Tab-separated table of C-alpha atoms and ligand atoms in Angstrom:
chain	number	residue	atom	x	y	z
A	113	MET	CA	23.092	1.212	-14.888
A	114	SER	CA	20.016	3.312	-15.504
A	115	GLU	CA	21.109	6.878	-17.064
A	116	SER	CA	18.210	8.385	-15.048
A	117	GLN	CA	19.005	7.459	-11.666
A	118	SER	CA	20.320	10.222	-10.076
A	119	PRO	CA	23.987	10.397	-7.695
A	120	LEU	CA	23.555	10.107	-4.151
A	121	ASN	CA	24.935	13.085	-2.894
A	122	ILE	CA	26.714	13.003	0.173
A	123	GLY	CA	28.951	15.096	2.674
A	124	ILE	CA	31.805	13.537	4.663
A	125	ALA	CA	32.261	15.009	7.913
A	126	GLY	CA	35.785	13.460	9.854
A	127	LEU	CA	38.443	12.660	7.448
A	128	GLY	CA	40.759	10.948	9.881
A	129	THR	CA	41.300	7.300	9.470
A	130	VAL	CA	37.583	6.512	8.641
A	131	GLY	CA	36.768	9.278	6.544
A	132	ALA	CA	39.895	9.328	5.130
A	133	GLY	CA	39.403	5.424	4.203
A	134	VAL	CA	36.109	5.986	2.712
A	135	VAL	CA	37.085	9.270	0.415
A	136	LYS	CA	39.726	6.368	-1.100
A	137	MET	CA	37.311	3.217	-1.060
A	138	LEU	CA	34.283	5.483	-3.027
A	139	GLN	CA	37.431	6.769	-5.780
A	140	GLN	CA	39.209	3.305	-5.764
A	141	ASN	CA	35.789	1.005	-6.287
A	142	ALA	CA	33.816	4.065	-8.468
A	143	ALA	CA	32.558	1.458	-11.093
A	144	LEU	CA	31.679	-1.120	-9.570
A	145	ILE	CA	29.953	0.280	-6.658
A	146	SER	CA	27.460	2.593	-9.291
A	147	ALA	CA	27.263	-0.991	-10.765
A	148	ARG	CA	25.663	-2.454	-7.903
A	149	CYS	CA	24.205	0.413	-6.788
A	150	GLY	CA	23.005	0.922	-10.018
A	151	ARG	CA	23.657	4.917	-9.288
A	152	GLU	CA	26.614	6.937	-8.611
A	153	ILE	CA	27.473	7.578	-4.983
A	154	LYS	CA	28.459	11.287	-5.012
A	155	ILE	CA	30.854	12.993	-2.692
A	156	ILE	CA	29.615	16.939	-2.651
A	157	SER	CA	31.448	18.109	0.328
A	158	VAL	CA	33.615	17.182	3.313
A	159	ILE	CA	34.514	18.617	6.565
A	160	ALA	CA	37.748	18.544	8.934
A	161	GLY	CA	39.074	20.041	11.597
A	162	ASN	CA	41.780	21.245	9.549
A	163	LYS	CA	41.711	22.135	5.905
A	164	ASN	CA	45.365	22.890	5.327
A	165	LYS	CA	46.191	19.412	6.506
A	166	ASP	CA	47.693	16.752	4.589
A	167	ARG	CA	45.366	13.502	4.154
A	168	ASP	CA	46.984	11.436	1.510
A	169	VAL	CA	43.855	11.158	-0.510
A	170	ASP	CA	42.573	13.463	-3.240
A	171	LEU	CA	40.186	15.832	-1.986
A	172	SER	CA	40.397	18.994	-4.754
A	173	THR	CA	37.195	17.796	-7.020
A	174	TYR	CA	34.871	18.310	-3.597
A	175	GLU	CA	33.607	21.209	-1.251
A	176	TRP	CA	34.836	22.465	1.795
A	177	ALA	CA	32.278	23.188	3.720
A	178	ASP	CA	31.371	26.190	5.542
A	179	SER	CA	30.770	24.506	8.517
A	180	LEU	CA	28.956	20.982	10.021
A	181	THR	CA	25.937	23.208	10.605
A	182	ALA	CA	26.253	24.392	6.944
A	183	MET	CA	26.666	20.420	5.578
A	184	ALA	CA	23.890	19.410	7.566
A	185	GLN	CA	21.354	21.856	6.380
A	186	ASP	CA	22.627	21.772	2.671
A	187	THR	CA	19.687	20.673	0.625
A	188	ARG	CA	21.728	18.959	-1.873
A	189	LEU	CA	22.404	15.800	0.261
A	190	ASP	CA	21.070	13.096	0.907
A	191	VAL	CA	23.257	11.637	3.114
A	192	ILE	CA	25.585	13.089	6.033
A	193	VAL	CA	28.588	10.398	6.667
A	194	GLU	CA	29.365	11.655	10.613
A	195	MET	CA	33.626	9.989	10.911
A	196	ILE	CA	34.269	12.330	13.717
A	197	GLY	CA	33.475	10.640	16.540
A	198	GLY	CA	32.606	11.516	20.534
A	199	SER	CA	29.610	11.114	21.907
A	200	GLU	CA	28.687	14.662	23.478
A	201	GLY	CA	29.018	18.390	22.000
A	202	GLN	CA	29.072	19.006	17.616
A	203	THR	CA	29.194	15.343	17.249
A	204	LYS	CA	26.059	14.904	18.667
A	205	GLU	CA	24.279	18.319	17.493
A	206	PHE	CA	25.485	17.869	14.533
A	207	VAL	CA	24.045	14.340	13.565
A	208	GLU	CA	20.674	15.810	15.220
A	209	GLU	CA	20.347	18.622	12.945
A	210	ALA	CA	21.499	15.897	9.201
A	211	LEU	CA	18.581	13.813	10.913
A	212	LYS	CA	16.392	17.638	11.294
A	213	ASN	CA	17.025	18.302	7.727
A	214	ASN	CA	15.856	14.614	6.142
A	215	LYS	CA	19.239	13.671	5.646
A	216	HIS	CA	20.522	9.804	6.404
A	217	VAL	CA	23.466	9.461	8.523
A	218	VAL	CA	25.989	6.495	8.431
A	219	THR	CA	27.995	6.458	11.135
A	220	ALA	CA	30.995	4.882	12.944
A	221	ASN	CA	30.245	6.590	16.297
A	222	LYS	CA	29.771	3.454	19.304
A	223	ALA	CA	30.206	6.079	21.867
A	224	LEU	CA	27.409	8.411	20.092
A	225	LEU	CA	24.676	5.583	19.773
A	226	ALA	CA	25.144	3.523	22.827
A	227	HIS	CA	24.331	6.467	24.462
A	228	HIS	CA	22.067	8.580	22.981
A	229	GLY	CA	20.974	5.868	19.954
A	230	TYR	CA	17.397	5.048	21.056
A	231	GLU	CA	16.202	9.036	21.394
A	232	LEU	CA	18.415	9.559	17.647
A	233	ALA	CA	16.700	6.584	16.414
A	234	GLN	CA	13.024	8.584	17.662
A	235	LEU	CA	14.314	11.318	15.607
A	236	ALA	CA	15.084	9.918	12.281
A	237	GLU	CA	12.104	8.689	12.099
A	238	LYS	CA	9.888	11.787	12.859
A	239	HIS	CA	11.771	12.868	9.654
A	240	ASN	CA	11.491	9.132	7.804
A	241	VAL	CA	15.144	8.538	7.764
A	242	THR	CA	17.695	6.258	9.527
A	243	ILE	CA	21.071	5.752	10.890
A	244	ALA	CA	23.355	3.171	9.825
A	245	PHE	CA	25.835	2.122	11.490
A	246	GLU	CA	27.296	-1.213	10.387
A	247	ALA	CA	30.906	0.379	10.623
A	248	ALA	CA	30.411	1.051	14.461
A	249	ILE	CA	30.254	-2.408	15.561
A	250	ALA	CA	33.525	-5.058	14.616
A	251	GLY	CA	34.643	-2.863	11.700
A	252	GLY	CA	34.488	-4.729	8.698
A	253	ILE	CA	32.347	-7.677	9.704
A	254	PRO	CA	29.108	-7.542	8.356
A	255	ILE	CA	27.117	-8.113	11.860
A	256	VAL	CA	24.266	-5.750	11.836
A	257	LYS	CA	23.051	-6.727	8.594
A	258	SER	CA	23.481	-10.200	9.870
A	259	ILE	CA	21.437	-9.932	12.878
A	260	ARG	CA	18.933	-7.335	10.888
A	261	GLU	CA	18.470	-9.146	8.109
A	262	GLY	CA	20.317	-12.429	7.782
A	263	ILE	CA	19.011	-14.400	10.742
A	264	ALA	CA	15.890	-11.926	11.212
A	265	GLY	CA	13.993	-14.578	11.007
A	266	ASN	CA	15.202	-16.802	14.493
A	267	ASN	CA	14.567	-15.873	18.278
A	268	ILE	CA	18.040	-14.586	18.946
A	269	THR	CA	18.483	-16.339	22.163
A	270	SER	CA	22.904	-15.058	22.462
A	271	VAL	CA	25.534	-12.826	21.350
A	272	TYR	CA	28.936	-13.045	22.351
A	273	GLY	CA	31.681	-11.005	20.629
A	274	ILE	CA	35.577	-10.333	20.613
A	275	LEU	CA	34.809	-6.900	20.307
A	276	ASN	CA	38.031	-5.278	20.546
A	277	GLY	CA	41.191	-5.274	18.944
A	278	THR	CA	43.540	-3.802	21.128
A	279	CYS	CA	42.842	-6.008	24.349
A	280	ASN	CA	42.519	-9.033	21.686
A	281	TYR	CA	46.081	-8.096	20.447
A	282	ILE	CA	47.132	-7.667	24.136
A	283	LEU	CA	46.232	-10.957	25.222
A	284	THR	CA	47.432	-12.773	22.097
A	285	GLU	CA	50.948	-11.419	22.409
A	286	MET	CA	51.318	-12.084	26.622
A	287	ARG	CA	49.864	-15.385	25.793
A	288	GLU	CA	52.683	-15.882	22.590
A	289	GLY	CA	55.277	-14.205	23.505
A	290	GLU	CA	55.019	-14.939	27.443
A	291	ARG	CA	55.135	-11.339	27.955
A	292	ASP	CA	53.591	-9.039	30.983
A	293	PHE	CA	50.325	-6.253	29.651
A	294	ASN	CA	52.322	-3.193	30.465
A	295	ASP	CA	54.975	-4.210	28.401
A	296	VAL	CA	52.527	-5.029	25.039
A	297	LEU	CA	51.036	-2.392	26.042
A	298	SER	CA	53.429	-0.569	25.940
A	299	GLU	CA	54.857	-1.827	22.714
A	300	ALA	CA	51.071	-1.888	20.992
A	301	GLN	CA	50.990	2.068	21.883
A	302	GLU	CA	54.712	2.830	20.273
A	303	GLN	CA	52.941	1.019	17.201
A	304	GLY	CA	49.883	2.964	16.570
A	305	TYR	CA	47.154	-0.641	17.776
A	306	ALA	CA	46.807	0.946	21.190
A	307	GLU	CA	45.872	4.742	21.516
A	308	ALA	CA	48.030	7.303	23.765
A	309	ASP	CA	45.331	7.296	26.067
A	310	PRO	CA	44.655	3.720	25.995
A	311	ALA	CA	41.684	3.371	28.711
A	312	PHE	CA	38.520	3.332	26.299
A	313	ASP	CA	40.052	-0.088	24.833
A	314	ILE	CA	41.304	-1.712	28.057
A	315	GLU	CA	38.883	-0.701	30.321
A	316	GLY	CA	36.487	-2.753	27.909
A	317	ILE	CA	34.389	0.716	27.776
A	318	ASP	CA	34.793	1.060	24.347
A	319	ALA	CA	33.435	-3.183	23.196
A	320	ALA	CA	30.797	-2.193	25.865
A	321	HIS	CA	29.597	0.365	23.747
A	322	LYS	CA	29.571	-2.085	21.009
A	323	LEU	CA	27.380	-4.669	22.839
A	324	ALA	CA	24.796	-2.392	24.451
A	325	LEU	CA	24.270	-2.264	20.367
A	326	LEU	CA	23.900	-5.794	19.608
A	327	GLY	CA	21.989	-6.519	22.178
A	328	ALA	CA	19.426	-4.154	21.185
A	329	MET	CA	19.449	-5.477	18.044
A	330	ALA	CA	19.457	-9.033	18.663
A	331	PHE	CA	16.527	-8.974	21.077
A	332	GLY	CA	14.721	-5.570	19.536
A	333	VAL	CA	14.870	-4.008	22.922
A	334	LYS	CA	16.287	-0.067	23.682
A	335	PRO	CA	20.555	0.171	23.958
A	336	ASP	CA	20.931	0.380	27.734
A	337	PHE	CA	24.949	1.513	28.065
A	338	ALA	CA	24.288	2.148	31.659
A	339	SER	CA	23.113	-1.132	33.210
A	340	LEU	CA	26.096	-2.754	31.523
A	341	ASP	CA	28.275	-4.383	33.947
A	342	ILE	CA	31.818	-3.900	32.418
A	343	GLN	CA	35.219	-5.199	33.198
A	344	GLY	CA	38.554	-4.526	31.256
A	345	ILE	CA	41.552	-6.831	31.129
A	346	THR	CA	44.097	-4.579	33.394
A	347	ARG	CA	43.886	-7.182	36.222
A	348	LEU	CA	44.489	-10.311	34.063
A	349	THR	CA	48.737	-11.613	34.503
A	350	LEU	CA	50.949	-13.692	32.387
A	351	LYS	CA	50.190	-16.263	34.813
A	352	ASP	CA	46.775	-16.901	34.743
A	353	ILE	CA	46.827	-16.842	30.835
A	354	LYS	CA	49.368	-19.411	30.981
A	355	ILE	CA	47.749	-21.611	34.385
A	356	ALA	CA	44.293	-20.988	31.670
A	357	ASP	CA	46.314	-22.272	28.819
A	358	GLU	CA	47.423	-25.511	30.956
A	359	LEU	CA	43.702	-26.359	31.524
A	360	GLY	CA	42.337	-25.842	27.723
A	361	TYR	CA	41.811	-22.847	27.637
A	362	ARG	CA	41.972	-19.044	26.558
A	363	ILE	CA	41.454	-15.655	28.056
A	364	LYS	CA	39.666	-13.006	26.054
A	365	LEU	CA	37.600	-10.031	27.019
A	366	ILE	CA	34.060	-11.672	25.561
A	367	GLY	CA	31.011	-9.416	25.270
A	368	MET	CA	27.526	-11.343	26.544
A	369	ALA	CA	24.312	-10.346	26.080
A	370	ARG	CA	21.561	-13.112	26.715
A	371	GLN	CA	18.356	-13.917	26.987
A	372	GLU	CA	17.321	-16.404	30.139
A	373	GLY	CA	13.795	-16.928	30.004
A	374	VAL	CA	12.149	-13.065	30.603
A	375	ASP	CA	15.365	-12.233	31.825
A	376	TYR	CA	18.351	-10.549	29.708
A	377	ILE	CA	21.855	-10.903	30.938
A	378	GLN	CA	24.483	-8.635	29.688
A	379	ALA	CA	28.168	-8.417	30.364
A	380	MET	CA	31.640	-7.572	29.152
A	381	ALA	CA	34.732	-9.627	31.068
A	382	PRO	CA	37.588	-11.262	30.204
A	383	CYS	CA	36.134	-15.318	30.252
A	384	LEU	CA	38.346	-18.395	30.208
A	385	VAL	CA	37.203	-20.652	26.699
A	386	PRO	CA	37.843	-23.790	25.919
A	387	LYS	CA	40.739	-24.095	23.311
A	388	SER	CA	38.303	-26.207	21.089
A	389	SER	CA	35.570	-23.816	20.370
A	390	ALA	CA	35.645	-20.957	17.065
A	391	ILE	CA	36.019	-17.931	19.472
A	392	SER	CA	39.690	-19.026	21.507
A	393	GLY	CA	40.765	-19.036	17.829
A	394	VAL	CA	40.360	-15.656	17.015
A	395	GLU	CA	43.810	-13.918	17.735
A	396	GLY	CA	45.755	-10.199	17.562
A	397	VAL	CA	44.111	-7.394	16.120
A	398	PHE	CA	40.723	-10.118	15.044
A	399	ASN	CA	36.917	-8.941	16.062
A	400	ALA	CA	34.822	-11.581	16.263
A	401	VAL	CA	30.611	-12.333	17.111
A	402	GLN	CA	29.122	-15.545	17.425
A	403	THR	CA	24.969	-15.780	17.363
A	404	GLN	CA	22.589	-18.222	18.569
A	405	GLY	CA	19.079	-18.567	16.896
A	406	ASP	CA	16.521	-21.496	17.379
A	407	PHE	CA	16.179	-22.345	13.913
A	408	VAL	CA	20.158	-21.342	12.343
A	409	ASP	CA	21.816	-22.560	15.658
A	410	LYS	CA	25.348	-20.788	16.106
A	411	THR	CA	26.728	-18.316	13.381
A	412	MET	CA	30.383	-16.464	14.146
A	413	MET	CA	31.712	-14.153	11.852
A	414	GLU	CA	34.974	-12.974	12.311
A	415	GLY	CA	37.359	-10.145	10.259
A	416	ARG	CA	39.419	-7.248	11.321
A	417	GLY	CA	37.515	-5.563	13.525
A	418	ALA	CA	38.849	-1.659	13.140
A	419	GLY	CA	41.078	0.223	10.188
A	420	GLU	CA	40.816	2.218	7.330
A	421	GLY	CA	39.683	-0.175	4.915
A	422	PRO	CA	37.510	-2.410	7.014
A	423	THR	CA	35.804	0.270	8.691
A	424	ALA	CA	35.438	2.036	5.211
A	425	SER	CA	34.057	-1.339	4.090
A	426	SER	CA	31.559	-1.271	6.454
A	427	VAL	CA	30.395	2.386	5.599
A	428	LEU	CA	30.619	1.253	2.270
A	429	SER	CA	27.919	-1.198	2.630
A	430	ASP	CA	25.609	1.214	4.001
A	431	LEU	CA	26.484	3.590	1.559
A	432	VAL	CA	24.944	1.292	-1.005
A	433	ASP	CA	21.732	0.166	0.838
A	434	LEU	CA	20.971	3.903	0.621
A	435	ALA	CA	21.902	4.351	-2.858
A	436	LYS	CA	19.435	1.310	-3.626
A	437	GLY	CA	16.776	3.365	-1.183
A	438	ASN	CA	17.392	0.137	1.421
A	439	PHE	CA	16.942	1.358	4.599
A	440	VAL	CA	15.185	-0.227	7.955
A	441	PRO	CA	14.777	1.746	11.295
A	442	VAL	CA	17.471	1.875	12.968
A	443	PHE	CA	17.945	-0.844	15.286
A	444	GLY	CA	15.144	-3.359	12.973
A	445	VAL	CA	11.930	-2.061	14.180
A	446	PRO	CA	9.943	1.104	15.112
A	447	THR	CA	11.673	2.459	18.181
A	448	ASN	CA	7.926	2.334	19.807
A	449	GLN	CA	8.412	-1.606	19.022
A	450	LEU	CA	11.604	-1.489	21.150
A	451	ASN	CA	10.930	-2.842	24.832
A	452	THR	CA	12.744	-1.884	28.204
A	453	ALA	CA	14.931	-4.711	29.306
A	454	GLN	CA	15.398	-5.131	32.229
A	455	TRP	CA	18.900	-6.077	31.843
A	456	GLN	CA	20.446	-8.230	34.749
A	457	GLY	CA	24.449	-8.473	35.677
A	458	PRO	CA	26.849	-11.468	35.420
A	459	GLU	CA	24.808	-12.020	39.751
A	460	ASN	CA	22.418	-13.543	37.474
A	461	LEU	CA	24.198	-16.881	35.315
A	462	THR	CA	24.942	-19.678	36.532
A	463	CYS	CA	28.682	-20.656	35.185
A	464	ALA	CA	31.724	-21.999	36.605
A	465	CYS	CA	34.712	-20.111	37.177
A	466	TYR	CA	38.274	-19.911	37.363
A	467	ILE	CA	39.482	-18.842	40.783
A	468	ASN	CA	43.434	-18.455	41.463
A	469	CYS	CA	43.912	-17.622	45.265
A	470	HIS	CA	47.725	-16.776	46.334
A	471	VAL	CA	48.511	-18.273	49.689
A	472	LYS	CA	51.084	-18.869	51.992
A	473	ASP	CA	52.707	-22.242	51.667
A	474	GLU	CA	51.407	-23.685	54.872
A	475	VAL	CA	49.240	-26.313	56.603
A	476	GLY	CA	45.759	-25.996	56.022
A	477	VAL	CA	45.335	-23.582	53.606
A	478	VAL	CA	43.705	-25.965	50.696
A	479	SER	CA	41.303	-27.261	53.605
A	480	ASP	CA	40.740	-23.400	54.729
A	481	ILE	CA	39.931	-22.875	50.734
A	482	THR	CA	37.791	-25.904	50.455
A	483	SER	CA	35.676	-24.884	53.595
A	484	CYS	CA	34.847	-21.597	52.349
A	485	LEU	CA	34.003	-23.194	48.382
A	486	LYS	CA	31.385	-25.206	50.660
A	487	GLU	CA	29.579	-22.777	52.617
A	488	ASN	CA	28.638	-21.374	49.727
A	489	ASN	CA	27.955	-24.374	48.050
A	490	VAL	CA	30.113	-23.956	45.448
A	491	SER	CA	31.537	-27.607	44.399
A	492	MET	CA	34.785	-27.818	43.079
A	493	ASP	CA	35.857	-29.822	39.613
A	494	SER	CA	39.462	-29.755	40.083
A	495	LEU	CA	42.172	-27.928	42.248
A	496	ILE	CA	45.554	-27.371	40.978
A	497	GLN	CA	48.994	-25.732	43.093
A	498	LYS	CA	51.183	-23.886	41.323
A	499	GLY	CA	54.128	-23.109	42.510
A	500	HIS	CA	56.427	-22.666	45.532
A	501	GLU	CA	58.466	-19.176	45.311
A	502	GLN	CA	61.053	-18.171	47.800
A	503	ASP	CA	58.989	-16.076	49.617
A	504	GLY	CA	56.450	-19.047	51.061
A	505	SER	CA	53.733	-18.520	48.349
A	506	LYS	CA	52.125	-20.444	45.832
A	507	ASN	CA	48.488	-20.385	43.901
A	508	ILE	CA	46.050	-22.644	43.887
A	509	VAL	CA	44.250	-22.433	41.162
A	510	ILE	CA	40.106	-23.936	41.252
A	511	VAL	CA	37.507	-24.648	38.632
A	512	THR	CA	34.850	-25.036	40.375
A	513	HIS	CA	31.433	-26.599	39.185
A	514	VAL	CA	28.455	-24.970	37.262
A	515	ALA	CA	27.548	-23.128	39.933
A	516	SER	CA	25.284	-19.654	40.760
A	517	TYR	CA	27.839	-17.086	40.308
A	518	LYS	CA	26.409	-15.137	42.868
A	519	SER	CA	27.741	-17.406	45.077
A	520	ILE	CA	30.978	-18.313	43.785
A	521	LYS	CA	31.353	-14.349	43.963
A	522	GLN	CA	30.475	-14.778	47.492
A	523	ALA	CA	32.895	-17.150	48.150
A	524	VAL	CA	35.750	-15.256	46.411
A	525	GLY	CA	35.320	-12.739	48.380
A	526	SER	CA	35.589	-14.912	51.779
A	527	LEU	CA	38.535	-16.241	50.324
A	528	ALA	CA	40.000	-13.094	50.225
A	529	ASN	CA	39.657	-12.429	53.980
A	530	LEU	CA	41.330	-15.309	54.911
A	531	SER	CA	44.978	-15.079	56.539
A	532	ASN	CA	46.462	-17.054	54.297
A	533	VAL	CA	45.123	-16.058	51.371
A	534	LEU	CA	47.875	-12.686	50.077
A	535	ASP	CA	46.088	-10.716	47.536
A	536	SER	CA	42.388	-10.694	46.381
A	537	PRO	CA	41.971	-14.021	44.455
A	538	THR	CA	41.346	-13.595	40.574
A	539	LEU	CA	38.056	-15.167	39.062
A	540	ILE	CA	37.195	-15.456	36.193
A	541	ARG	CA	33.904	-17.000	34.162
A	542	ILE	CA	34.161	-20.130	32.118
A	543	GLU	CA	32.473	-19.597	29.027
A	544	ASN	CA	31.881	-22.912	26.935
A	545	ILE	CA	30.753	-20.836	23.681
B	129	LIG	N1	39.958	3.933	13.684
B	129	LIG	C1	39.102	3.105	13.129
B	129	LIG	O1	39.543	2.311	13.274
B	129	LIG	C2	37.582	2.981	14.317
B	129	LIG	C3	36.993	1.181	13.796
B	129	LIG	C4	35.440	1.440	14.028
B	129	LIG	C5	35.030	2.599	14.523
B	129	LIG	N2	35.439	4.568	13.954
B	129	LIG	C6	34.951	5.085	14.835
B	129	LIG	O2	34.955	6.472	13.388
B	129	LIG	C7	35.196	7.734	13.990
B	129	LIG	C8	36.229	8.096	13.600
B	129	LIG	O3	37.764	7.491	13.778
B	129	LIG	P1	39.039	7.618	13.706
B	129	LIG	O4	39.816	6.474	14.113
B	129	LIG	O5	38.705	8.325	12.275
B	129	LIG	O6	39.374	9.311	14.239
B	129	LIG	P2	39.974	9.722	13.882
B	129	LIG	O7	41.540	9.222	12.977
B	129	LIG	O8	40.823	10.836	14.770
B	129	LIG	O9	39.641	11.181	12.817
B	129	LIG	C9	38.619	12.101	13.388
B	129	LIG	C10	37.974	13.512	12.023
B	129	LIG	O10	37.208	13.942	12.617
B	129	LIG	C11	37.679	15.438	12.442
B	129	LIG	N3	37.453	16.284	13.346
B	129	LIG	C12	37.256	16.756	14.580
B	129	LIG	N4	37.001	17.610	14.913
B	129	LIG	C13	35.888	18.021	14.300
B	129	LIG	C14	34.672	19.134	13.826
B	129	LIG	N5	34.422	19.409	15.173
B	129	LIG	N6	34.435	19.131	12.699
B	129	LIG	C15	34.894	18.624	12.030
B	129	LIG	N7	35.558	17.790	11.690
B	129	LIG	C16	36.035	17.176	12.811
B	129	LIG	C17	39.172	15.334	12.522
B	129	LIG	O11	39.933	16.768	11.998
B	129	LIG	P3	41.384	16.785	11.735
B	129	LIG	O12	42.180	15.880	10.821
B	129	LIG	O13	41.710	18.126	10.923
B	129	LIG	O14	42.152	16.748	12.588
B	129	LIG	C18	39.986	14.317	12.054
B	129	LIG	O15	39.160	14.152	10.761
B	129	LIG	C19	34.900	7.315	15.832
B	129	LIG	O16	33.722	7.546	16.048
B	129	LIG	C20	35.403	5.691	15.833
B	129	LIG	O17	34.858	5.683	17.105
B	129	LIG	C21	36.863	4.241	14.548
């Protein structure tokens, strides 16, 4: 290490799971991090909500900042590490203030960037600094670096991801333990895998924040969370998971961003993926992101999508880059070169689908269903009948051939109106990735 290099001075705001993890990692791996950067990464000050909380980490050598504003304006600091969370209010103002004071920002905050990333990137550019966010997508997986640098020479045509560990854990437990959604969710909450208010996770919103950022980087467009079609996992039943398994598929919550000619399509929804695909083997709290580039073909990275260690690891990746003087525009290209994509929803896809109809077990039901599909130009690959319940009902499960997703949705809408179909049928896309 060069003696003359001054340290990279940082302030850390937020000392919860991730913030405390960053402090621990910087302490434990100080020597190797300094060697790799050629200079020390030095924590000058920290701040959290409650100064007196025991955090299981030694903070005695750091100043406690007077306020978020004071930290953002501290002229000694090169980098602000924002580990508070939340897309509005104090956190957003804090990040803006840090950028205005010419400080780089390192964050794990996907909600903030999904909603305000473009404007914040413009502000960063104006002050000749950046916002680094490796930790905001897929925890410890270095996917931001991979897309922005590793495969940067490719025309990237698609990104698929399992981007929420809580959802993937619930789906894995449902299948392996043959358990219902609510049962697994309660247990995940007791064990701390799921938040007390799990809506952000199970409704797909957290994963969609990450997908909006992945799409922006992959295609060089502005992140557009508002136009994302989002479905979570709350409507999935054990029955669907078991039938999908018999048909050779796993059900995963998949984030998809695809370039189709001049169109971009993005969606977050449960999908059937073939058991033979690499992404189907990503289980429990793990995340994975698969990209497709015109020269490299497919790549897939898998790893822990959350937690103290993996997320801190990604924060350190950004800090090491900044310590070496490496920084790039927030979404890989300057904001004036980010295009505005007319994002389309899944309606514009052609795909095969899984349809599960709970029906009265009576004469003519199969022909009513097939007529409905035919009227909408949807042809069947297979049809199976499952269970003959005591209440006189059964399930008819159809796998369609590839067709317009819009037509398939219309067909399912008509199926729901049939007198012998008891509940709204379940429709899940099949993604042969
Ligand atoms: N947890 C993960 O595995 C994970 C993974 C990827 C990304 N992230 C992202 O990382 C960020 C932090 O998540 P986390 O799980 O570490 O959250 P957390 O455990 O709830 O920690 C939040 C921290 O922010 C502090 N804080 C709250 N309001 C503050 C304020 N006004 N001023 C200063 N500090 C304040 C809290 O202080 P007290 O401790 O005093 O309450 C706490 O230390 C979020 O954006 C999250 O989405 C988390």
